[in-house]
Amino acid sequence: MKEFEKGFIELATDFNVLRFGEFKLKSGRISPYFFNAGQFNTGKAIKTVGQLYSQKILDSKVEFDLLFGPAYKGIPLVTAVSSALSDHKDCQFMYDRKEVKDHGEGGNLVGATAEEIKGKRILIVDDVITAGTAIKQSVDVIVKAGGIPVGVVVAIDRQEVGSNNSAGEQERTSAVMDIQKTLNIPVYSIVKLDSIIEYIEGGYGGEKYVAYLEKIREYRRVFGV
């Protein structure tokens, strides 16, 4: 296991961002673990997260002009990532509103203006990919604004079948694979489900997480790729 992966998982468990139990996901699946980036709720934590995202982006060598963070959890993430990147690349960022504003500047986008978005290469910053639905919605927002989606960076890739697959299919593709194929953009993640399993198997989190291993493996058998 890479040191930065271990460090990220430790940070996520310390802040209850990564929890184990029984959770219903947006996709409707019942998962034995849950990732909630909203719990990175201190200045030091979000600063560290921004630095980890920034390092992943720099390592990927993806070329972009703007960062986009989908509401709501993507908003603090894209802000922290933009700040962390500023020593290497001072770029604009933007995010969307769930509700369209009908006064002031109006619209559903905040940050970069409509003129600044058109024709620009935009990198999406989000917390997690499960079925890929939220990422496809972000791509739609960017395209409608005249931007060009060039990639996605997330904290965790759950390595699950995409919304175009059923869990029983013989040749299943992950949500990440679906996005890369249908939208023709790359997806980068700080950690994957495999990293979490390796973390628990290695005893890094102590005995308290070992009890969930079998349920996580079974979940991966049903929904994983």
Coordinates of C-alpha atoms in Angstrom, one line a residue:
M1 CA 0.0 0.0 0.0
K2 CA 1.3 3.4 -0.9
E3 CA 1.9 5.8 2.0
F4 CA -0.4 8.5 0.6
E5 CA -3.2 6.0 0.3
K6 CA -2.7 4.8 3.9
G7 CA -2.5 8.5 5.1
F8 CA -5.8 9.4 3.3
I9 CA -7.7 6.4 4.7
E10 CA -6.4 7.2 8.2
L11 CA -7.6 10.8 7.9
A12 CA -10.9 9.6 6.5
T13 CA -11.5 7.2 9.4
D14 CA -10.4 9.7 12.0
F15 CA -13.0 12.2 10.8
N16 CA -15.7 9.6 10.3
V17 CA -15.6 10.4 6.6
L18 CA -15.2 6.6 6.0
R19 CA -17.6 4.6 8.1
F20 CA -18.5 0.9 8.3
G21 CA -21.9 -0.5 9.0
E22 CA -25.0 -0.6 6.7
F23 CA -25.8 2.3 4.5
K24 CA -28.3 2.9 1.6
L25 CA -26.6 4.7 -1.2
K26 CA -28.0 7.1 -3.8
S27 CA -27.9 4.2 -6.3
G28 CA -30.2 2.2 -4.0
R29 CA -27.6 -0.3 -3.1
I30 CA -27.1 -1.3 0.6
S31 CA -23.4 -0.9 1.3
P32 CA -21.2 -2.1 4.3
Y33 CA -19.2 1.2 4.1
F34 CA -19.9 4.8 3.4
F35 CA -17.8 7.8 2.4
N36 CA -19.0 11.3 3.4
A37 CA -16.6 14.0 2.4
G38 CA -18.7 16.5 4.3
Q39 CA -17.2 15.3 7.5
F40 CA -13.8 16.8 6.6
N41 CA -15.0 19.7 8.6
T42 CA -11.9 21.4 10.1
G43 CA -9.5 23.8 8.4
K44 CA -6.6 21.4 8.8
A45 CA -8.5 18.4 7.5
I46 CA -9.8 20.1 4.3
K47 CA -6.3 21.6 3.7
T48 CA -4.8 18.1 3.8
V49 CA -7.5 16.8 1.5
G50 CA -6.9 19.6 -0.9
Q51 CA -3.2 18.8 -1.0
L52 CA -3.8 15.1 -1.7
Y53 CA -6.2 15.9 -4.5
S54 CA -3.7 18.4 -5.8
Q55 CA -0.9 15.9 -5.8
K56 CA -3.1 13.4 -7.7
I57 CA -3.9 16.0 -10.3
L58 CA -0.3 17.0 -10.8
D59 CA 0.8 13.3 -11.0
S60 CA -1.9 12.6 -13.6
K61 CA -0.5 15.4 -15.9
V62 CA -4.1 16.2 -17.0
E63 CA -4.3 19.5 -18.8
F64 CA -7.2 21.8 -17.8
D65 CA -8.1 25.5 -17.5
L66 CA -10.9 25.4 -14.8
L67 CA -12.0 23.3 -11.9
F68 CA -15.6 22.4 -11.3
G69 CA -17.1 21.1 -8.0
P70 CA -20.7 19.9 -8.0
A71 CA -23.0 21.0 -5.2
Y72 CA -22.9 20.4 -2.4
K73 CA -19.9 18.4 -1.3
G74 CA -17.9 19.3 -4.3
I75 CA -18.0 23.0 -3.3
P76 CA -15.5 22.9 -0.3
L77 CA -13.5 20.3 -2.2
V78 CA -13.0 22.4 -5.3
T79 CA -12.1 25.4 -3.2
A80 CA -9.5 23.5 -1.2
V81 CA -8.0 21.9 -4.3
S82 CA -7.8 25.2 -6.1
S83 CA -6.0 26.7 -3.2
A84 CA -3.6 23.7 -2.9
L85 CA -2.8 23.9 -6.6
S86 CA -2.1 27.6 -6.6
D87 CA 1.6 27.2 -6.0
H88 CA 1.8 25.2 -9.2
K89 CA -1.1 26.5 -11.3
D90 CA -3.4 29.4 -10.2
C91 CA -6.6 28.4 -11.9
Q92 CA -10.2 29.6 -11.6
F93 CA -12.9 27.3 -10.1
M94 CA -16.6 27.1 -10.2
Y95 CA -19.5 25.2 -8.7
D96 CA -23.2 24.8 -9.4
R97 CA -26.3 25.6 -7.3
K98 CA -29.1 23.0 -6.8
E99 CA -31.6 25.9 -7.2
V100 CA -31.3 28.4 -10.0
K101 CA -30.9 32.0 -8.8
D102 CA -33.4 34.4 -10.4
H103 CA -31.8 37.7 -9.1
G104 CA -28.3 39.3 -8.9
E105 CA -26.0 37.4 -11.2
G106 CA -28.7 34.7 -11.7
G107 CA -28.2 31.3 -13.1
N108 CA -27.0 28.1 -11.5
L109 CA -23.2 28.5 -11.7
V110 CA -21.0 30.4 -9.2
G111 CA -17.3 31.4 -9.7
A112 CA -16.0 31.6 -13.3
T113 CA -18.4 33.6 -15.5
A114 CA -20.3 32.3 -18.5
E115 CA -17.8 34.0 -20.8
E116 CA -14.8 32.5 -18.9
I117 CA -16.3 29.0 -19.1
K118 CA -17.0 28.8 -22.9
G119 CA -14.4 26.7 -24.7
K120 CA -12.4 26.1 -21.6
R121 CA -11.1 22.7 -20.5
I122 CA -12.7 21.8 -17.2
L123 CA -11.7 19.2 -14.6
I124 CA -14.4 17.9 -12.3
V125 CA -13.6 17.5 -8.6
D126 CA -15.9 15.3 -6.6
D127 CA -15.8 13.0 -3.6
V128 CA -16.7 9.5 -4.7
I129 CA -17.9 7.5 -7.8
T130 CA -20.5 4.8 -7.2
A131 CA -22.8 4.3 -10.2
G132 CA -21.5 7.3 -12.1
T133 CA -24.8 9.2 -12.2
A134 CA -23.6 12.3 -10.4
I135 CA -20.6 12.6 -12.7
K136 CA -22.7 12.4 -15.8
Q137 CA -24.9 15.2 -14.4
S138 CA -21.8 17.3 -13.8
V139 CA -20.7 16.8 -17.4
D140 CA -24.2 17.9 -18.6
V141 CA -23.9 21.1 -16.6
I142 CA -20.4 21.9 -18.0
V143 CA -21.4 21.1 -21.6
K144 CA -24.5 23.2 -21.4
A145 CA -22.4 26.1 -20.1
G146 CA -20.1 25.7 -23.2
G147 CA -17.2 24.1 -21.3
I148 CA -15.2 21.0 -22.3
P149 CA -15.0 18.3 -19.7
V150 CA -11.5 16.8 -19.7
G151 CA -11.4 14.6 -16.6
V152 CA -12.7 13.7 -13.2
V153 CA -10.7 13.4 -9.9
V154 CA -12.3 11.8 -6.9
A155 CA -11.2 10.7 -3.4
I156 CA -12.5 7.2 -3.8
D157 CA -13.4 4.9 -6.6
R158 CA -15.8 2.3 -5.2
Q159 CA -15.0 0.0 -8.1
E160 CA -18.7 -0.9 -8.6
V161 CA -20.7 -1.7 -11.7
G162 CA -22.0 1.4 -13.4
S163 CA -25.7 2.4 -13.8
N164 CA -25.7 0.8 -17.3
N165 CA -24.9 -2.6 -15.8
S166 CA -26.8 -5.1 -13.7
A167 CA -25.0 -7.0 -10.9
G168 CA -25.7 -10.3 -12.6
E169 CA -24.1 -9.6 -16.0
Q170 CA -21.2 -11.8 -17.0
E171 CA -19.0 -9.0 -18.4
R172 CA -19.4 -6.1 -16.1
T173 CA -17.9 -2.7 -16.4
S174 CA -17.3 -0.3 -13.5
A175 CA -18.8 3.2 -13.3
V176 CA -15.3 4.5 -14.0
M177 CA -15.0 2.4 -17.1
D178 CA -18.5 3.5 -18.3
I179 CA -17.5 7.2 -17.9
Q180 CA -14.2 6.8 -19.7
K181 CA -15.9 4.9 -22.5
T182 CA -19.2 6.9 -23.0
L183 CA -17.8 10.4 -22.2
N184 CA -14.3 9.8 -23.3
I185 CA -12.7 11.4 -20.3
P186 CA -10.2 10.0 -17.8
V187 CA -11.0 9.4 -14.1
Y188 CA -8.4 9.6 -11.3
S189 CA -8.9 8.6 -7.7
I190 CA -6.8 9.0 -4.5
V191 CA -7.9 5.5 -3.3
K192 CA -10.0 2.6 -4.5
L193 CA -12.0 0.0 -2.7
D194 CA -9.0 -2.4 -3.1
S195 CA -7.0 0.1 -1.0
I196 CA -9.5 0.1 1.8
I197 CA -9.5 -3.7 1.9
E198 CA -5.8 -3.8 1.9
Y199 CA -5.7 -1.3 4.7
I200 CA -8.0 -3.5 6.9
E201 CA -6.2 -6.7 5.9
G202 CA -2.9 -5.1 6.8
G203 CA -4.1 -4.4 10.3
Y204 CA -3.5 -0.6 10.0
G205 CA -6.9 0.3 11.5
G206 CA -6.7 -2.3 14.3
E207 CA -9.2 -5.0 15.0
K208 CA -12.3 -2.8 15.0
Y209 CA -12.5 -2.9 11.2
V210 CA -11.7 -6.6 10.7
A211 CA -15.3 -7.6 11.5
Y212 CA -16.5 -5.7 8.3
L213 CA -14.1 -7.4 5.9
E214 CA -16.4 -10.3 5.0
K215 CA -19.3 -8.0 4.3
I216 CA -17.2 -5.8 2.2
R217 CA -15.8 -8.7 0.2
E218 CA -19.4 -10.0 -0.4
Y219 CA -20.5 -6.6 -1.5
R220 CA -17.6 -6.4 -3.9
R221 CA -18.5 -9.9 -5.2
V222 CA -22.1 -8.8 -6.0
F223 CA -21.5 -5.2 -7.2
G224 CA -17.8 -5.0 -7.9
V225 CA -15.7 -5.4 -11.0

